[in-house]
Structures are given as structure tokens and as C-alpha cells.
């Protein structure tokens, strides 16, 4: 088994491509070891000293490390954990746990606008940020402000504010005049 690695715009996050499906659909975000209970793979990765976050996409795994830890020191252990997991035949997600589809539900009078926001995010934004090892999902819309949740390599990335303001906000404002601002939200 050959696992490729790619750097991401976030220097604390590395993207691993195992060459096979990680999740059939959706994403799974584990911002702390306590959240990894439903994933044997995430548990293995958090067992490596210095890992602070794990994120799964359809064909990749991103791992975030503590600032004081060097990639040269933990990368071999992470590659070993990923290889060991896929060779073991264990599932990535245990039991009936389903990966998240992404966007939060929205009920209310702005349903049509929210539908347009989600569609633009799915078509124009999410594929691009998945290339960088992360995901951005809809969290809410209130009085012209779109609230987005950043995951994986996007969470804590130094360029995430620029991506939100200059990229996503401008895109949404261009296509949907009701949008006035985009803000990140921590879940």
C-alpha cells in the first residue's frame, strides 16, 4: 500500500491519500480525541503523540498537529497507523455511524436563499477546499449574514479569513444579493 501525502495551506495540517475510499459519502470531523469514539481509524491517529485533529473526506485523511511538534517526528507513525488500519479490514466508522452530509438544516422564511447558498457552496466552494484537505459547510443565515463551519485543514488555517472574506463572501454576494457578509462559526 502506497500512501501519498500533500501539504495544505495550513502548516499544522497534512493531507494523506491512501489510494482507496475513506468514506463513501460525506465527511467526518474529529476536532479532539474525545470525539473519535465512533472511528477506529481516528482513534489510531489520535494515539500518535502530538495529533490534535483528524478529518476524513471521501478519499483523504487530514491530520492536524500541535504547534510544538515537527512533521518529521510524527509523519512515519501516522503513515504506519493509516496503513495498519486499512490492512486490518476494520471499518473507518464503527457501527451505524454515518458521516455528516455537511450542511445544517434551515427552517424559516429564507429557505429559497439558503438553498441557493448551499448549492453554490456544494458546486463552487467545497470541491476546492476538499483539494486542500478540508471542508466548509453551511451553519446558518440571519439578516444577510451567512455563518459557515470550517473543518479539517480549513479550521485554524492562517489563510482561512482571506478565503472567507475575499473568496466565498464575494462569490455569494455576487450571485445572491441578500447576502451581505460571511462569518466563521465554531461548533
C-alpha positions in Angstrom: 0.0 0.0 0.0 1.3 3.4 -1.0 0.0 6.5 0.8 0.7 9.9 -0.7 1.0 13.0 1.4 0.3 16.6 0.4 0.9 19.8 2.2 -2.1 22.1 2.8 -2.4 25.9 3.1 -2.5 25.2 6.9 1.1 24.4 8.0 -0.3 22.5 11.0 -2.3 20.1 8.8 -1.1 17.4 6.4 -3.3 15.5 3.9 -2.9 11.8 3.4 -4.2 10.0 0.3 -4.4 6.2 0.9 -5.3 5.4 -2.7 -8.7 4.0 -1.7 -12.1 5.2 -0.4 -12.0 6.6 3.1 -15.7 7.5 3.3 -18.4 6.5 0.8 -20.1 9.9 1.2 -19.9 13.0 3.4 -17.2 14.0 5.8 -16.2 13.2 9.4 -14.6 15.8 11.6 -12.8 14.9 14.9 -11.6 18.2 16.4 -10.4 16.4 19.5 -9.5 12.8 20.7 -12.7 12.7 22.7 -14.8 12.9 19.5 -13.0 9.9 17.9 -15.1 7.2 19.7 -17.0 6.1 16.6 -14.0 5.8 14.4 -11.3 3.1 14.8 -9.1 5.0 12.3 -9.4 8.3 14.1 -8.6 6.6 17.4 -5.4 5.1 15.9 -4.3 8.6 14.6 -5.0 10.3 17.9 -2.8 7.7 19.6 0.1 9.3 17.9 1.6 11.9 20.3 1.0 15.4 19.0 -2.1 14.9 17.0 -4.8 17.5 17.7 -7.4 16.9 15.0 -8.4 14.4 12.3 -10.7 14.9 9.3 -12.0 12.4 6.7 -13.1 13.1 3.2 -14.1 10.6 0.5 -10.6 9.7 -0.5 -8.3 11.5 2.0 -7.4 11.9 5.7 -6.1 15.2 7.1 -4.3 15.3 10.4 -3.6 18.4 12.4 -0.7 18.5 14.8 0.3 20.6 17.8 2.5 23.6 17.0 5.4 22.3 19.1 5.5 19.0 17.2 7.5 18.6 13.9 6.1 16.7 11.0 9.4 14.8 10.6 8.8 13.3 14.1 5.2 12.1 13.7 4.7 11.5 9.9 6.2 8.0 9.9 3.9 7.0 12.8 0.8 8.4 11.1 1.6 6.6 7.8 2.0 3.4 9.8 -1.3 3.9 11.6 -3.2 4.6 8.3 -1.6 1.6 6.6 -2.2 -0.7 9.6 -5.8 0.4 9.7 -6.6 -0.3 6.0 -4.8 -3.6 6.1 -6.7 -4.7 9.2 -10.1 -4.6 7.4 -11.7 -2.6 10.2 -14.2 0.0 9.1 -13.3 3.7 9.2 -16.6 4.4 11.0 -17.8 1.9 13.6 -21.4 0.6 13.9 -24.2 2.5 12.3 -22.4 5.8 12.5 -23.0 7.8 9.3 -20.7 10.6 8.1 -22.1 14.1 8.1 -23.6 15.3 4.9 -22.3 18.7 5.8 -24.8 21.5 5.9 -27.0 22.4 8.9 -30.8 22.3 8.3 -32.5 25.7 8.0 -36.2 26.3 8.5 -37.8 29.6 8.0 -38.7 32.3 5.5 -35.3 32.4 3.9 -35.5 28.8 2.6 -35.0 29.7 -1.0 -32.0 31.9 -0.3 -30.5 29.2 1.9 -31.0 26.7 -0.9 -29.0 28.9 -3.3 -26.3 29.4 -0.7 -25.9 25.6 -0.2 -25.9 25.0 -3.9 -23.1 27.5 -4.5 -21.1 26.0 -1.6 -21.6 22.5 -3.0 -20.7 23.4 -6.6 -18.1 26.1 -6.3 -16.5 26.0 -2.8 -16.5 22.6 -1.3 -14.7 20.8 -4.1 -11.9 23.4 -4.0 -11.4 23.2 -0.2 -11.5 19.4 -0.4 -8.4 19.7 -2.6 -6.7 21.4 0.4 -7.9 18.7 2.8 -10.8 20.4 4.4 -14.5 21.3 4.1 -16.7 24.4 4.6 -20.3 23.8 5.5 -23.4 26.0 5.9 -24.3 26.6 9.6 -26.9 29.4 9.4 -28.2 32.5 7.7 -29.5 35.5 9.6 -30.2 39.1 8.5 -27.9 38.8 5.5 -25.0 37.1 7.3 -24.0 33.6 6.3 -22.4 31.5 9.0 -20.0 28.8 7.8 -18.3 26.0 9.7 -14.7 25.3 8.7 -13.3 21.8 9.1 -10.1 19.8 8.5 -7.3 21.8 7.1 -9.5 24.9 6.9 -10.0 25.1 10.7 -7.3 27.3 12.1 -5.7 27.9 8.7 -3.9 31.2 8.5 -5.4 31.9 5.1 -9.0 30.9 6.1 -10.1 34.5 6.9 -8.9 35.6 3.4 -10.7 32.6 1.8 -13.9 33.5 3.6 -13.9 37.2 3.0 -12.3 37.6 -0.4 -13.4 34.3 -1.9 -16.6 32.9 -0.5 -18.2 36.2 0.6 -17.6 37.8 -2.8 -18.9 34.7 -4.6 -22.1 34.6 -2.5 -22.7 38.4 -2.7 -22.3 38.3 -6.5 -24.9 35.6 -7.0 -27.2 36.2 -4.1 -27.8 40.0 -3.4 -29.4 39.2 0.0 -26.0 38.1 1.4 -24.1 40.9 3.0 -21.4 39.1 4.9 -19.8 35.7 5.7 -18.6 34.8 9.2 -16.9 31.6 10.5 -18.6 29.8 13.4 -17.0 27.2 15.7 -19.3 24.2 16.5 
